[in-house]
Tab-separated table of C-alpha atoms in Angstrom:
chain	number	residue	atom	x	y	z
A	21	UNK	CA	-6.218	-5.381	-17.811
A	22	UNK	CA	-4.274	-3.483	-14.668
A	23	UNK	CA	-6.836	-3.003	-11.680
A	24	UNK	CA	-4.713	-2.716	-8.921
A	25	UNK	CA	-2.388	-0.216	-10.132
A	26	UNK	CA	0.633	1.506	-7.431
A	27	UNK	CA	2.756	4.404	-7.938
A	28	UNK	CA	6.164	4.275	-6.427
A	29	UNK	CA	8.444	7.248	-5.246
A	30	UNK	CA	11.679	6.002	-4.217
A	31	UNK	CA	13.890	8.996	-4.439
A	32	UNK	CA	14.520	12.317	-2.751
A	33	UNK	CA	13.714	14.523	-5.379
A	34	UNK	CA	10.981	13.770	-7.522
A	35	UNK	CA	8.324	14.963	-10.367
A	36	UNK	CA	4.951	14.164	-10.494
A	37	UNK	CA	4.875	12.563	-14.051
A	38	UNK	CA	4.710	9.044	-12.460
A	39	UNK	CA	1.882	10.364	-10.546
A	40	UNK	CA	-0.236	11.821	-13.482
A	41	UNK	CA	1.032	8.221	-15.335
A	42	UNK	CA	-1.198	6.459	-12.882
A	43	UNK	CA	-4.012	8.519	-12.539
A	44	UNK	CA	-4.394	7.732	-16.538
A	45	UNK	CA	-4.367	4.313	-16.197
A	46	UNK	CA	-6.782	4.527	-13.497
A	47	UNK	CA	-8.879	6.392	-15.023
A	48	UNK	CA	-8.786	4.291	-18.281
A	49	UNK	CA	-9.027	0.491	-16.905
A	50	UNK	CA	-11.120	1.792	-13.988
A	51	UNK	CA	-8.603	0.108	-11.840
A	52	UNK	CA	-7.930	1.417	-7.604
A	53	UNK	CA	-4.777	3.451	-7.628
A	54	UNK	CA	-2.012	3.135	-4.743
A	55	UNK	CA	0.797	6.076	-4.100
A	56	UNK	CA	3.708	4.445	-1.963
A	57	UNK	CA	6.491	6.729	-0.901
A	58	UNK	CA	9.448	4.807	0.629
A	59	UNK	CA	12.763	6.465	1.460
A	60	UNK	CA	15.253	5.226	3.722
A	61	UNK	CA	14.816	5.551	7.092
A	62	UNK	CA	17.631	8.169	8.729
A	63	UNK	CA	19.873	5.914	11.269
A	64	UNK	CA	20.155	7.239	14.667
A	65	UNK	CA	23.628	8.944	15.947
A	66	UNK	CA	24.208	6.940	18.510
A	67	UNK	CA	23.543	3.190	17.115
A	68	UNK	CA	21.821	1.254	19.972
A	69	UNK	CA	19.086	4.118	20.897
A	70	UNK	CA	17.459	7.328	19.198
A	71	UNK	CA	17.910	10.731	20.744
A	72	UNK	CA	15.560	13.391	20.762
A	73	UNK	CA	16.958	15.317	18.331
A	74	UNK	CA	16.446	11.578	15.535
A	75	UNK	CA	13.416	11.436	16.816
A	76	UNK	CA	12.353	15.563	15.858
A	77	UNK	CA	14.102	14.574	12.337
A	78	UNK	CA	12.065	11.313	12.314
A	79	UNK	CA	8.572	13.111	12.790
A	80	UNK	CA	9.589	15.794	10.749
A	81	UNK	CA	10.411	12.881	7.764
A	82	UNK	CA	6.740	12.065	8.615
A	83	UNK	CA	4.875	14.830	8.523
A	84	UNK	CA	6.470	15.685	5.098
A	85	UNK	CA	5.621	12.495	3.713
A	86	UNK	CA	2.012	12.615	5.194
A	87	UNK	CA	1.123	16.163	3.852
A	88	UNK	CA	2.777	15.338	0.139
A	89	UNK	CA	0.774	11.755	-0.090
A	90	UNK	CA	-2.850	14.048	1.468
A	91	UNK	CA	-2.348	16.290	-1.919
A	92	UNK	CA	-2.138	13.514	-3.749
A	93	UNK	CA	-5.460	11.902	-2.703
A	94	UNK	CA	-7.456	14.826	-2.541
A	95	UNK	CA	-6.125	14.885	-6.300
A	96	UNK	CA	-6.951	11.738	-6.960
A	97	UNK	CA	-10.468	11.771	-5.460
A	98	UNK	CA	-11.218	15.126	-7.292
A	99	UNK	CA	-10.760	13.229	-10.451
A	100	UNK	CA	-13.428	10.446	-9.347
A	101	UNK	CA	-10.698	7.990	-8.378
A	102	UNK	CA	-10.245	5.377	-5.658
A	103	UNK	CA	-6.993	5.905	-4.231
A	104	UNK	CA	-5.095	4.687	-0.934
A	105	UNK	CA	-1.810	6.222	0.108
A	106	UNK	CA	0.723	4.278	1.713
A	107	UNK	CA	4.577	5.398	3.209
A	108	UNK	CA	7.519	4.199	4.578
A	109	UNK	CA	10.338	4.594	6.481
A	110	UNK	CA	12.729	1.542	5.304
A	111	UNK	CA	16.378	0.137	5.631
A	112	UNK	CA	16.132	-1.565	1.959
A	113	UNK	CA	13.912	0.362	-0.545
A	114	UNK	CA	13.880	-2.296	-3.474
A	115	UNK	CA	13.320	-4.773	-0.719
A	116	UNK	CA	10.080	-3.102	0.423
A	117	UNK	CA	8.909	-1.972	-2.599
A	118	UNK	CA	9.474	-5.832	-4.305
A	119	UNK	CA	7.582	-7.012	-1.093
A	120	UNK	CA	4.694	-4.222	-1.187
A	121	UNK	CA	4.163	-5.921	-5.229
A	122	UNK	CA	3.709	-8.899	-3.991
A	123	UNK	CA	1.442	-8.819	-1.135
A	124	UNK	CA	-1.234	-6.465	-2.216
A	125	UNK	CA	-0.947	-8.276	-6.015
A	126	UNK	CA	0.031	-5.489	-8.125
A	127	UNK	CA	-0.538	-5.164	-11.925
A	128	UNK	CA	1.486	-2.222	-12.760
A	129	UNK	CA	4.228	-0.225	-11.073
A	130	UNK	CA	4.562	3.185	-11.774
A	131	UNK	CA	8.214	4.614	-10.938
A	132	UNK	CA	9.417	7.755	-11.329
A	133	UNK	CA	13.350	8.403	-12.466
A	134	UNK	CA	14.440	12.054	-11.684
A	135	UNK	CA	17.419	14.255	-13.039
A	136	UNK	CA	19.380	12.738	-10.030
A	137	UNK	CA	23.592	13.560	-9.533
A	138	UNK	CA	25.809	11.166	-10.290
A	139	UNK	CA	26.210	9.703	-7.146
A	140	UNK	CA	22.445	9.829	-6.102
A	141	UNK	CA	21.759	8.297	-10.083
A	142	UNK	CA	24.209	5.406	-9.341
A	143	UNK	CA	22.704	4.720	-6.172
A	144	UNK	CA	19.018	5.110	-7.656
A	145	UNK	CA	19.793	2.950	-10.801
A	146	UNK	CA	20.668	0.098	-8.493
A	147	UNK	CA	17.270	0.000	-6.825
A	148	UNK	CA	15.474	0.486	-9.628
A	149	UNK	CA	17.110	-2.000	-11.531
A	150	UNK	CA	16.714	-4.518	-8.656
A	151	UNK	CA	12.928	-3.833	-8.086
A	152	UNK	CA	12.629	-4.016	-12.559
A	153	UNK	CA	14.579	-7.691	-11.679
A	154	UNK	CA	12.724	-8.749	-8.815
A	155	UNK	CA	9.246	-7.695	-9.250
A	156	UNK	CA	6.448	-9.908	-10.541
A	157	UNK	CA	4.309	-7.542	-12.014
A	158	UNK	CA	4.788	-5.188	-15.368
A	159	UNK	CA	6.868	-1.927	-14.330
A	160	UNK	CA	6.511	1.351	-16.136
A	161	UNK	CA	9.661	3.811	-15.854
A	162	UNK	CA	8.300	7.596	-16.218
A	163	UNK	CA	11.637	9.682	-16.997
A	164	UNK	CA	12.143	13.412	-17.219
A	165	UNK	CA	12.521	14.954	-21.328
């Protein structure tokens, strides 16, 4: 039914429910399982060029992102499944994410929604919502109890 199943995290702060959602359905259709992590990527001070200092804060984005999607795979691959990791640093999260869907032709999204603030949940809601409009695939929204 799903065998090209992805895992979205689109937010700051996030749980690993959507995570453990996907390894599920992996598991049970026998399907390869993708983690994306997309946040938006931090503008430089000065607008025409990137100082040392955006570049440090840049890396450092990185290397967090890197080191968060590695646990995940080892995970993943402890449990016996196929798993590729994916991340990015993006302008337009929806836009990505909508894009990702359609070019690697996958079945089933997997997003998380957090306990956000107001402002960050208002933000969030809009990207979710436009990525639930926009995507061509079925969409699975893991939320917190």
């Amino acid at each position: 039914m799903f065998n090209n199943i992805a895992v979205a995290i689109i937010t700051p702060t996030h749980t690993k429910k959507s995570f453990d959602i996907g390894i599920q359905m992996a598991k049970k259709f026998e399907s390869e399982l993708t983690v994306i992590e997309c946040v938006y990527k931090i503008q430089p001070k000065f607008y025409f060029f990137e100082t040392k200092s955006d570049k440090k804060i840049l890396e450092k984005q990185k290397e967090k992102m890197k080191k968060e999607l590695e646990n995940w795979e080892e995970i993943a691959l402890g449990k016996g499944i196929k798993i590729k990791t994916k991340f990015a640093l993006t302008d337009s999260i929806a836009e990505w994410v909508i894009d990702y869907v359609k070019e690697h032709k996958i079945n089933l999204l997997i997003m998380d929604y957090p306990k956000l603030s107001m402002v960050e949940a208002t933000h969030y809601d809009d990207i979710i919502n436009m990525i639930h409009h926009k995507a061509k695939c079925n969409i699975l929204t893991a939320k917190e109890k």
